[in-house]
Amino acid sequence: MRLKPEQLHAALHKGLAPVYFISGDEPLQLGELVDAVRNSAKKAGFLTREVLSEDTGFAWQDLMVAADSYSIFADKKIIDLRLSSGSPGAEGSKALLAYCERLPDDTLLLITAGKLAKDGLKTRWFQALDKAGVVIQVWPLEGQDLIQWLQQRLQGRGLQAETAGIQLLASRIEGNLLAAAQEIEKLYVLYGAGPLSHQQISEAVADSSRYDVFKLIDSVLAADVNRMLRVLSGLQAEGIAAPVVLWALTREARTLIKIKQALAQGQNKELVFKNNQVWDKRKLLVNKALGRLHEHELHGILVLSAKADRQIKGQQRGDAWETLREICLLLASTALMANTG
């Protein structure tokens, strides 16, 4: 059964299919659709997950081995199959056909793949997946589709904006849905639920502010303390809202935690970086941070971030900017400076 991305949630509420094939090259939509399937499966008792990834050089016979094996706790199982391209190749085609001919009990097969070529729709393996379960193709959003997606995303956060404001947001993010989601989260942090004016959107998504915050994150990851403190002071002097800085620092800490947990599970580093939108020059910076920060330290940073949030809201005494400085120093692994600052 073929579904559009926006139809998945309603379908999941009706029940789970034995197979899901989700393909495309738009990472945010792809990731959120996959998470929706996993979360629904977990609620339905699929508590065991086995990851098979082409990037780790798995053999296709491993798919049938995984399908035939049972957890010692008799849990329902998700087979999380990750293809680096939109096609499984000749050997993979045979394996998927064989799987669909003999669907195992208490097992959900979740396949994520790259963009599927038009000819792929006519292949036997694709038609078998289509017949056995749900297939969804994810496409980059443009024009009115992008406007509608932004409007729904804003509404999901309890925000309302006029068409002109949404169009401004669309022009700033240039089709990058990850950037759009981050900007909407920032708008929520700044203004809370409710209507947004064109001016509020314009000020919040100003390019200079966004890039300056990213400069702060880069210097934090690089543990360049002098530059980090200069940028932080500059942000404060320029009147950049403290919640925006907190949002960026908290997001980075959570991303590092997710990457550490995935690597600890034995997942391929390049794939983990791709799934967490760590590209090109940022790989070196993130690697440096991963090497010096332990997971318990990152969780401690999240606790400190909650303190900063309370200070910003006036719910706790103290200077939020001083707490932001402490968070930066801890992320840069300069604990002595953080404790004595």
Short mmCIF file of C-alpha atoms in Angstrom, two decimals:
data_model
loop_
_atom_site.label_atom_id
_atom_site.label_comp_id
_atom_site.label_asym_id
_atom_site.label_seq_id
_atom_site.Cartn_x
_atom_site.Cartn_y
_atom_site.Cartn_z
CA MET A 1 0.00 0.00 0.00
CA ARG A 2 1.45 3.32 -1.05
CA LEU A 3 1.03 6.27 1.29
CA LYS A 4 2.02 9.91 1.25
CA PRO A 5 4.20 10.99 4.19
CA GLU A 6 1.34 12.95 5.77
CA GLN A 7 -0.88 9.84 5.73
CA LEU A 8 1.42 7.67 7.85
CA HIS A 9 0.28 8.77 11.32
CA ALA A 10 -3.39 8.05 10.59
CA ALA A 11 -2.44 4.65 9.17
CA LEU A 12 -0.38 3.79 12.25
CA HIS A 13 -3.33 4.56 14.50
CA LYS A 14 -5.34 1.94 12.63
CA GLY A 15 -2.67 -0.72 13.12
CA LEU A 16 0.79 -1.85 12.11
CA ALA A 17 1.74 -3.40 8.79
CA PRO A 18 4.35 -6.20 8.71
CA VAL A 19 6.60 -4.24 6.34
CA TYR A 20 7.45 -0.55 5.87
CA PHE A 21 9.62 0.73 3.02
CA ILE A 22 10.49 4.43 3.32
CA SER A 23 12.75 5.96 0.68
CA GLY A 24 14.02 9.42 -0.20
CA ASP A 25 16.87 11.88 0.19
CA GLU A 26 15.21 14.47 2.47
CA PRO A 27 16.69 13.59 5.87
CA LEU A 28 14.25 15.32 8.23
CA GLN A 29 11.09 13.82 6.74
CA LEU A 30 12.76 10.42 6.38
CA GLY A 31 13.97 10.42 9.97
CA GLU A 32 10.64 11.53 11.44
CA LEU A 33 8.67 8.94 9.47
CA VAL A 34 11.01 6.19 10.63
CA ASP A 35 10.74 7.39 14.23
CA ALA A 36 6.95 7.34 13.97
CA VAL A 37 6.98 3.70 12.88
CA ARG A 38 9.45 2.72 15.61
CA ASN A 39 7.46 4.50 18.32
CA SER A 40 4.19 2.90 17.26
CA ALA A 41 5.85 -0.51 17.12
CA LYS A 42 7.33 -0.04 20.58
CA LYS A 43 3.90 0.80 21.99
CA ALA A 44 2.59 -2.38 20.36
CA GLY A 45 5.19 -4.52 22.13
CA PHE A 46 7.99 -4.65 19.56
CA LEU A 47 10.72 -4.22 22.16
CA THR A 48 13.64 -5.86 20.37
CA ARG A 49 15.37 -4.18 17.43
CA GLU A 50 18.02 -5.65 15.16
CA VAL A 51 19.85 -3.24 12.84
CA LEU A 52 21.13 -4.42 9.46
CA SER A 53 23.04 -1.80 7.48
CA GLU A 54 24.67 -1.93 4.06
CA ASP A 55 27.27 0.52 5.33
CA THR A 56 28.55 -2.09 7.79
CA GLY A 57 28.86 -4.70 5.05
CA PHE A 58 26.10 -7.07 6.13
CA ALA A 59 25.25 -10.15 4.04
CA TRP A 60 21.71 -10.43 2.67
CA GLN A 61 21.39 -13.86 4.21
CA ASP A 62 21.45 -12.04 7.56
CA LEU A 63 17.93 -10.82 6.80
CA MET A 64 16.50 -14.33 6.80
CA VAL A 65 18.59 -15.29 9.82
CA ALA A 66 17.15 -12.30 11.69
CA ALA A 67 13.64 -13.21 10.55
CA ASP A 68 14.01 -16.82 11.74
CA SER A 69 15.63 -16.05 15.08
CA TYR A 70 13.65 -15.36 18.23
CA SER A 71 14.46 -13.28 21.26
CA ILE A 72 15.12 -15.29 24.42
CA PHE A 73 12.54 -13.03 26.04
CA ALA A 74 10.00 -13.81 23.28
CA ASP A 75 9.65 -10.09 22.47
CA LYS A 76 8.19 -8.91 19.22
CA LYS A 77 11.03 -7.70 17.01
CA ILE A 78 11.81 -4.90 14.56
CA ILE A 79 14.31 -5.65 11.80
CA ASP A 80 15.75 -2.21 10.98
CA LEU A 81 17.18 -2.61 7.47
CA ARG A 82 19.10 0.40 6.15
CA LEU A 83 20.03 0.63 2.46
CA SER A 84 22.53 3.23 1.31
CA SER A 85 20.84 3.61 -2.09
CA GLY A 86 17.34 3.25 -3.47
CA SER A 87 17.92 -0.26 -4.78
CA PRO A 88 18.83 -3.49 -2.96
CA GLY A 89 20.65 -4.94 -5.98
CA ALA A 90 20.19 -8.42 -7.42
CA GLU A 91 20.97 -10.36 -4.25
CA GLY A 92 18.89 -8.03 -2.10
CA SER A 93 15.96 -8.27 -4.50
CA LYS A 94 15.89 -12.05 -4.08
CA ALA A 95 16.14 -11.76 -0.30
CA LEU A 96 13.25 -9.27 -0.09
CA LEU A 97 11.08 -11.40 -2.36
CA ALA A 98 11.77 -14.45 -0.20
CA TYR A 99 10.98 -12.49 2.96
CA CYS A 100 7.65 -11.24 1.60
CA GLU A 101 6.67 -14.74 0.52
CA ARG A 102 7.08 -15.98 4.09
CA LEU A 103 6.37 -13.13 6.48
CA PRO A 104 7.53 -14.11 9.99
CA ASP A 105 5.20 -13.78 12.95
CA ASP A 106 5.76 -11.04 15.55
CA THR A 107 8.32 -9.31 13.34
CA LEU A 108 8.16 -5.91 11.68
CA LEU A 109 10.54 -5.14 8.82
CA LEU A 110 11.40 -1.44 8.56
CA ILE A 111 13.44 -0.54 5.47
CA THR A 112 14.94 2.89 4.89
CA ALA A 113 16.55 3.62 1.55
CA GLY A 114 17.83 6.39 -0.66
CA LYS A 115 15.85 7.95 -3.47
CA LEU A 116 14.07 5.31 -5.55
CA ALA A 117 14.42 5.63 -9.32
CA LYS A 118 11.25 5.65 -11.40
CA ASP A 119 12.11 2.25 -12.88
CA GLY A 120 12.29 0.87 -9.33
CA LEU A 121 8.50 1.07 -9.06
CA LYS A 122 8.19 -1.67 -11.66
CA THR A 123 10.55 -4.15 -10.01
CA ARG A 124 9.28 -7.36 -8.44
CA TRP A 125 10.88 -6.64 -5.08
CA PHE A 126 9.18 -3.22 -4.83
CA GLN A 127 5.80 -4.63 -5.84
CA ALA A 128 6.21 -7.39 -3.24
CA LEU A 129 6.88 -4.81 -0.51
CA ASP A 130 3.94 -2.74 -1.73
CA LYS A 131 1.65 -5.77 -1.48
CA ALA A 132 3.00 -6.92 1.90
CA GLY A 133 2.96 -3.61 3.72
CA VAL A 134 3.40 0.16 3.35
CA VAL A 135 5.69 2.05 0.99
CA ILE A 136 6.34 5.79 1.26
CA GLN A 137 8.45 7.96 -1.01
CA VAL A 138 9.80 11.20 0.43
CA TRP A 139 10.40 14.14 -1.88
CA PRO A 140 11.99 17.57 -1.26
CA LEU A 141 9.24 20.13 -0.72
CA GLU A 142 8.90 23.19 -2.93
CA GLY A 143 6.45 25.97 -3.61
CA GLN A 144 3.00 25.55 -2.09
CA ASP A 145 3.90 22.14 -0.64
CA LEU A 146 6.67 23.76 1.39
CA ILE A 147 4.36 26.57 2.54
CA GLN A 148 1.77 24.03 3.68
CA TRP A 149 4.42 21.98 5.50
CA LEU A 150 5.69 25.07 7.32
CA GLN A 151 2.15 26.05 8.29
CA GLN A 152 1.44 22.59 9.71
CA ARG A 153 4.77 22.59 11.53
CA LEU A 154 4.02 25.95 13.11
CA GLN A 155 0.55 24.79 14.14
CA GLY A 156 2.08 21.70 15.70
CA ARG A 157 3.98 24.04 17.98
CA GLY A 158 0.90 26.13 18.72
CA LEU A 159 2.10 28.99 16.50
CA GLN A 160 0.09 30.92 13.93
CA ALA A 161 1.54 33.10 11.20
CA GLU A 162 0.17 35.02 8.25
CA THR A 163 1.02 33.91 4.71
CA ALA A 164 3.60 36.68 4.28
CA GLY A 165 5.46 35.54 7.39
CA ILE A 166 5.46 31.90 6.27
CA GLN A 167 6.72 32.93 2.83
CA LEU A 168 9.53 34.87 4.49
CA LEU A 169 10.47 31.80 6.51
CA ALA A 170 10.40 29.68 3.35
CA SER A 171 12.73 32.08 1.55
CA ARG A 172 15.22 32.06 4.42
CA ILE A 173 15.49 28.28 4.81
CA GLU A 174 15.75 27.64 1.03
CA GLY A 175 14.00 24.27 1.15
CA ASN A 176 16.16 22.89 3.98
CA LEU A 177 13.54 21.27 6.23
CA LEU A 178 16.02 20.64 9.04
CA ALA A 179 16.83 24.36 9.13
CA ALA A 180 13.10 25.12 9.00
CA ALA A 181 12.35 22.85 11.96
CA GLN A 182 15.14 24.51 13.94
CA GLU A 183 13.87 27.99 13.10
CA ILE A 184 10.32 27.06 14.16
CA GLU A 185 11.65 25.64 17.42
CA LYS A 186 13.52 28.90 17.94
CA LEU A 187 10.34 30.92 17.30
CA TYR A 188 8.55 28.84 19.93
CA VAL A 189 11.38 29.36 22.41
CA LEU A 190 11.36 33.12 21.80
CA TYR A 191 7.65 33.86 21.72
CA GLY A 192 5.79 30.81 23.04
CA ALA A 193 2.53 29.54 21.58
CA GLY A 194 0.31 32.08 19.86
CA PRO A 195 0.22 34.34 16.80
CA LEU A 196 3.44 35.55 15.19
CA SER A 197 3.86 38.87 13.42
CA HIS A 198 5.85 39.32 10.22
CA GLN A 199 8.34 41.42 12.18
CA GLN A 200 8.85 38.73 14.84
CA ILE A 201 9.62 36.13 12.16
CA SER A 202 11.93 38.54 10.33
CA GLU A 203 13.90 39.32 13.48
CA ALA A 204 14.08 35.72 14.68
CA VAL A 205 15.31 34.18 11.45
CA ALA A 206 17.72 36.95 10.52
CA ASP A 207 20.71 35.37 8.81
CA SER A 208 23.27 37.25 10.89
CA SER A 209 21.85 36.00 14.18
CA ARG A 210 21.67 32.40 12.98
CA TYR A 211 25.21 32.31 11.70
CA ASP A 212 26.63 33.99 14.78
CA VAL A 213 25.09 31.32 16.98
CA PHE A 214 26.56 28.66 14.71
CA LYS A 215 29.97 30.31 15.09
CA LEU A 216 29.57 29.90 18.84
CA ILE A 217 28.78 26.19 18.45
CA ASP A 218 31.77 25.64 16.16
CA SER A 219 34.14 27.29 18.65
CA VAL A 220 32.63 25.25 21.51
CA LEU A 221 33.10 21.97 19.61
CA ALA A 222 36.66 22.98 18.75
CA ALA A 223 37.33 23.87 22.42
CA ASP A 224 38.60 27.26 21.26
CA VAL A 225 37.86 28.93 24.59
CA ASN A 226 39.06 32.45 23.78
CA ARG A 227 37.04 32.66 20.57
CA MET A 228 34.06 30.99 22.22
CA LEU A 229 33.91 33.57 25.01
CA ARG A 230 34.34 36.44 22.53
CA VAL A 231 31.46 35.18 20.38
CA LEU A 232 29.24 34.63 23.42
CA SER A 233 29.93 38.15 24.68
CA GLY A 234 29.25 39.50 21.20
CA LEU A 235 25.89 37.72 21.04
CA GLN A 236 24.91 39.22 24.38
CA ALA A 237 26.06 42.71 23.35
CA GLU A 238 24.16 42.51 20.06
CA GLY A 239 20.94 41.73 21.93
CA ILE A 240 20.57 38.16 20.68
CA ALA A 241 17.95 36.52 22.89
CA ALA A 242 19.34 34.16 25.54
CA PRO A 243 16.77 31.43 24.64
CA VAL A 244 18.22 31.24 21.12
CA VAL A 245 21.73 30.62 22.46
CA LEU A 246 20.40 28.08 24.97
CA TRP A 247 18.45 26.31 22.22
CA ALA A 248 21.59 25.95 20.08
CA LEU A 249 23.77 24.67 22.94
CA THR A 250 21.12 22.23 24.19
CA ARG A 251 20.51 20.89 20.69
CA GLU A 252 24.24 20.25 20.25
CA ALA A 253 24.50 18.40 23.58
CA ARG A 254 21.53 16.19 22.68
CA THR A 255 22.99 15.46 19.25
CA LEU A 256 26.29 14.40 20.82
CA ILE A 257 24.41 12.08 23.19
CA LYS A 258 22.50 10.50 20.29
CA ILE A 259 25.73 9.97 18.33
CA LYS A 260 27.51 8.47 21.33
CA GLN A 261 24.66 6.05 21.98
CA ALA A 262 24.50 4.99 18.33
CA LEU A 263 28.25 4.40 18.16
CA ALA A 264 28.12 2.41 21.40
CA GLN A 265 25.60 0.12 19.69
CA GLY A 266 28.18 -0.58 16.99
CA GLN A 267 26.59 1.52 14.25
CA ASN A 268 28.76 2.80 11.40
CA LYS A 269 30.14 6.27 12.21
CA GLU A 270 29.58 7.70 8.73
CA LEU A 271 25.97 6.56 8.78
CA VAL A 272 25.46 7.93 12.30
CA PHE A 273 26.89 11.30 11.21
CA LYS A 274 24.61 11.30 8.17
CA ASN A 275 21.55 10.50 10.27
CA ASN A 276 22.39 13.39 12.60
CA GLN A 277 23.16 15.88 9.80
CA VAL A 278 26.87 16.13 10.58
CA TRP A 279 28.41 17.14 7.28
CA ASP A 280 31.89 17.89 5.89
CA LYS A 281 33.96 20.24 8.09
CA ARG A 282 31.72 19.66 11.12
CA LYS A 283 32.81 16.01 11.22
CA LEU A 284 36.23 16.99 12.57
CA LEU A 285 34.70 19.29 15.20
CA VAL A 286 32.17 16.69 16.33
CA ASN A 287 34.88 14.01 16.47
CA LYS A 288 36.94 16.22 18.77
CA ALA A 289 33.96 16.77 21.07
CA LEU A 290 33.07 13.06 21.12
CA GLY A 291 36.62 12.20 22.09
CA ARG A 292 36.77 14.46 25.12
CA LEU A 293 33.18 14.39 26.46
CA HIS A 294 31.61 11.47 28.33
CA GLU A 295 27.90 10.81 28.09
CA HIS A 296 27.36 11.55 31.79
CA GLU A 297 29.01 14.96 31.28
CA LEU A 298 26.62 15.71 28.42
CA HIS A 299 23.63 14.77 30.58
CA GLY A 300 25.01 17.10 33.25
CA ILE A 301 25.08 19.88 30.66
CA LEU A 302 21.39 19.25 29.95
CA VAL A 303 20.66 19.64 33.67
CA LEU A 304 22.53 22.94 33.65
CA SER A 305 20.57 23.97 30.56
CA ALA A 306 17.35 23.46 32.52
CA LYS A 307 18.73 25.84 35.15
CA ALA A 308 19.43 28.45 32.46
CA ASP A 309 15.90 28.02 31.14
CA ARG A 310 14.44 28.68 34.59
CA GLN A 311 16.64 31.76 34.99
CA ILE A 312 15.52 33.11 31.61
CA LYS A 313 11.88 32.65 32.67
CA GLY A 314 12.49 34.32 36.04
CA GLN A 315 11.76 31.10 37.93
CA GLN A 316 15.23 30.90 39.51
CA ARG A 317 17.70 33.46 40.70
CA GLY A 318 20.90 34.08 38.81
CA ASP A 319 22.21 35.47 35.54
CA ALA A 320 21.23 33.25 32.61
CA TRP A 321 24.17 34.51 30.55
CA GLU A 322 26.59 33.37 33.24
CA THR A 323 24.98 29.94 33.16
CA LEU A 324 25.27 29.92 29.36
CA ARG A 325 28.96 30.73 29.79
CA GLU A 326 29.29 27.77 32.15
CA ILE A 327 27.55 25.47 29.66
CA CYS A 328 29.95 26.59 26.91
CA LEU A 329 32.97 25.96 29.12
CA LEU A 330 31.73 22.50 30.09
CA LEU A 331 31.08 21.59 26.44
CA ALA A 332 34.60 22.72 25.71
CA SER A 333 35.77 20.50 28.59
CA THR A 334 37.23 23.31 30.64
CA ALA A 335 35.57 22.31 33.90
CA LEU A 336 38.01 24.24 36.12
CA MET A 337 37.14 27.51 34.39
CA ALA A 338 33.44 26.68 34.53
CA ASN A 339 33.54 25.98 38.25
CA THR A 340 35.52 29.07 39.11
CA GLY A 341 33.81 31.44 36.67
#
